XYZ file of C-alpha atoms in Angstrom:
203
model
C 9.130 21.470 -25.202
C 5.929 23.142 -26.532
C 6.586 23.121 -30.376
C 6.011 26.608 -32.343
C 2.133 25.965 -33.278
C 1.564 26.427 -29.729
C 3.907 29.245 -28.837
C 1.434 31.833 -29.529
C -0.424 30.834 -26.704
C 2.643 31.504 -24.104
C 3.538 33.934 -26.135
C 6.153 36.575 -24.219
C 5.544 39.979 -25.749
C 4.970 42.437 -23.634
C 0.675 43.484 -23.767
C 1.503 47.181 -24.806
C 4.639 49.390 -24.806
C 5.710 50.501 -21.840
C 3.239 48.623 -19.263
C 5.240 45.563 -18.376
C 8.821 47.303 -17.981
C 7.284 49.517 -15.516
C 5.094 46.852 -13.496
C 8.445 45.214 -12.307
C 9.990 47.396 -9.699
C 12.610 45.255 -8.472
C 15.206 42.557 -10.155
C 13.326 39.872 -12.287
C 15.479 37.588 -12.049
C 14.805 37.033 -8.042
C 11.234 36.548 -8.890
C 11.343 32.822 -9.391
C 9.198 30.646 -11.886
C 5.711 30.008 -11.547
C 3.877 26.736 -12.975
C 1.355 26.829 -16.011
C -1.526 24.518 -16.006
C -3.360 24.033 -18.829
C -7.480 24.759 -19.299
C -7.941 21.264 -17.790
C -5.412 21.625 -15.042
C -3.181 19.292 -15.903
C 0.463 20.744 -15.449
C 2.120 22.038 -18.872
C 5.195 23.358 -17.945
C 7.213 25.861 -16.043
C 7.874 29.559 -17.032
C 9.879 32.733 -15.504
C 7.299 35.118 -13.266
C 7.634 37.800 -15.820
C 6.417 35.747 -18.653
C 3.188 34.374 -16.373
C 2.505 38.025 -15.676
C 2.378 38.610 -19.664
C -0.194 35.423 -19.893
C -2.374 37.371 -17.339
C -1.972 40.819 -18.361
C -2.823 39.839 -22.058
C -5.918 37.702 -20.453
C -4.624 34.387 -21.664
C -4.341 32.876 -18.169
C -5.904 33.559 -14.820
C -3.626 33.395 -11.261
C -4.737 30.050 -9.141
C -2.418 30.116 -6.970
C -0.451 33.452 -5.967
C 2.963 33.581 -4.454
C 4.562 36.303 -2.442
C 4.543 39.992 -3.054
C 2.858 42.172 -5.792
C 4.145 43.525 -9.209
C 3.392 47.275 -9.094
C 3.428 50.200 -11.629
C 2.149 53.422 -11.196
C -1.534 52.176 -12.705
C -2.128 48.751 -11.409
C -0.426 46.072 -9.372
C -1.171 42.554 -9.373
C 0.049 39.282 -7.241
C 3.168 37.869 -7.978
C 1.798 34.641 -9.649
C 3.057 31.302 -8.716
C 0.511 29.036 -10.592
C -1.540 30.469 -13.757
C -4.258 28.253 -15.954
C -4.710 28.941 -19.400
C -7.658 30.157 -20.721
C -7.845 27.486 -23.457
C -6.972 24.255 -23.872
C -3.670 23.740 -25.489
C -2.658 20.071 -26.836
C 0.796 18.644 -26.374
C 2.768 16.033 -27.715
C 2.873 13.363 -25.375
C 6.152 11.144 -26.496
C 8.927 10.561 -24.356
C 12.163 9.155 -25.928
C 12.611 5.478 -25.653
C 15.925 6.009 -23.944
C 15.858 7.575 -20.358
C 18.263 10.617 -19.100
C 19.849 11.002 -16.445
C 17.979 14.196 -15.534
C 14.665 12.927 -16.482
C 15.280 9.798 -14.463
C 16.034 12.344 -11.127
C 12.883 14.103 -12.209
C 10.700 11.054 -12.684
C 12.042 9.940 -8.996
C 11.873 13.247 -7.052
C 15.586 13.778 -6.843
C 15.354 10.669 -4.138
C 16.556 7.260 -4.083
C 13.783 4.762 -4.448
C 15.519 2.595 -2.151
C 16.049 4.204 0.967
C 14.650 7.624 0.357
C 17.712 10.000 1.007
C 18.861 12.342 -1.725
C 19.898 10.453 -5.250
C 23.194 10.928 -6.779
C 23.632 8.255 -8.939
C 21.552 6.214 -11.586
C 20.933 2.393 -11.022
C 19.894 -0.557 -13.039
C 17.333 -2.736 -11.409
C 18.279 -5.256 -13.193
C 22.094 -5.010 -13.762
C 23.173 -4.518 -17.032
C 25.797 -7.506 -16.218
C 22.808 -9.799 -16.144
C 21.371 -8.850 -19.207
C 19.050 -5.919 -17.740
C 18.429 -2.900 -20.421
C 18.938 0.762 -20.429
C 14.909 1.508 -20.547
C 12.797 3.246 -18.591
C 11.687 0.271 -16.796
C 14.823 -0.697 -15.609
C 16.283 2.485 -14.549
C 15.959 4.326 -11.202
C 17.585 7.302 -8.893
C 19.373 5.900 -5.539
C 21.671 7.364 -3.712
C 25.610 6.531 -3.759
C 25.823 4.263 -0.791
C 22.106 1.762 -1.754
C 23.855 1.556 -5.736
C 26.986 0.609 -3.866
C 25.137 -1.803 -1.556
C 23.443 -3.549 -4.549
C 26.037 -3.691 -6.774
C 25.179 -6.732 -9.751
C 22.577 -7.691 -7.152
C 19.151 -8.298 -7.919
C 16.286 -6.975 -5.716
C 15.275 -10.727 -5.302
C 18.551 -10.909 -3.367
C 19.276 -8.202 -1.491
C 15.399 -9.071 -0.075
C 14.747 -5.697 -1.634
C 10.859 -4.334 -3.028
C 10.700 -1.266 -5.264
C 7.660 0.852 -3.881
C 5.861 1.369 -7.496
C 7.428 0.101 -11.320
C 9.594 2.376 -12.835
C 8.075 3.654 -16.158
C 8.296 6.882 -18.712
C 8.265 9.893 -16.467
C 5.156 12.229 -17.587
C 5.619 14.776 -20.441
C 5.034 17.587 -17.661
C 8.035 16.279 -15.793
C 10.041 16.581 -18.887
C 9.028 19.721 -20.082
C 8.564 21.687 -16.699
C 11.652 20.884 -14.338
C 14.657 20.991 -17.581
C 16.528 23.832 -16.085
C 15.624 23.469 -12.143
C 16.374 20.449 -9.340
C 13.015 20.794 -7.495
C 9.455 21.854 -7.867
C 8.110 24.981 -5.974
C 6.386 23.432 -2.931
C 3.911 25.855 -3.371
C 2.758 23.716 -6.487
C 2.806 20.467 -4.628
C -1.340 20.408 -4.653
C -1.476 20.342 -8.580
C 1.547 17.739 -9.395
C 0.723 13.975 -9.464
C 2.457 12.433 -6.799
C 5.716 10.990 -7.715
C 8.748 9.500 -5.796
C 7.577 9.627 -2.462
C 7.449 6.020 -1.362
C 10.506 4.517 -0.282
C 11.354 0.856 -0.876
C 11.298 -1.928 1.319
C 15.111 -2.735 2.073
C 16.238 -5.988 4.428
């Protein structure tokens, strides 16, 4: 995540007492998250609404892309933002750990199997561990139960199989923006990097 030499800039106090309780007139918490870009439009991360709305009411972001409905108070009211850009450039840390996660490996893949293209449940080794493959992210991939079960200690040589792209570190966005959700908003579709939508070749 963004480390504390950076949290000023997404900082979530509220821009004066009194102004942000009011602008929400209805339950935060149904309000969704909206996606941060940074000054260069690169995705960052993901926040809650309520702490975009504090990036733009303190001027440190600007809306891109709104999503439904307004925040109102009795003084102003402003669209509920679903993507904000910050107003300066913020650097980030770009390691990933050597050793992939579960999670990040769904992330990396789109929640989809890479072999057929329905829904991923499980985790498989392209190479299977049984025949010396490693526990990298190279040699790790989302499928679904039924393709892992199909494959088995199979290589893709042999089932007649193609993986659509190389498996490799998922980005740093990935990581950081979609740790406590399943899927990304559609609505930020146009400012992700494509990712997990090709489907391999199966026999």
């Amino acid at each position: 995540m963004i480390g504390p030499r950076h949290r000023s800039t997404l900082a979530g106090d509220d821009p004066a007492p009194g102004v942000l309780p009011n602008l929400f007139t209805h339950n935060v918490a149904t309000l969704g998250s909206a996606l941060v870009l940074n000054q260069s439009y690169e995705p960052l991360c993901v926040i809650p609404v309520r702490r975009a709305a504090v990036l733009l009411l303190t001027r440190k972001a600007e809306t891109v892309t709104p999503g439904d409905g307004f925040l109102r108070s009795e003084t102003m009211h402003i669209p509920v933002p679903s993507v904000v850009r910050l107003n300066r450039y913020v650097a980030i840390p770009r390691q990933v750990g050597a050793s992939p996660s579960r999670r990040g490996v769904f992330t990396r893949d789109d929640w989809r199997c890479v072999y057929c293209g329905s829904s991923a449940e499980t985790i498989d080794h392209v190479m299977p561990r049984s025949r010396g493959g490693t526990h990298t992210w190279d040699n790790v991939v989302a499928a679904c139960a039924p393709c892992n079960h199909r494959k088995s200690d199979k290589t893709l040589a042999e089932l007649g199989w193609r993986l659509p792209r190389a498996p490799r570190p998922p980005s740093g966005w990935q990581l950081r923006g979609f740790r406590g959700q399943r899927r990304p908003d559609p609505a930020w579709e146009a400012w992700l990097p494509r990712h997990g939508r090709e489907r391999a070749r199966l026999s």
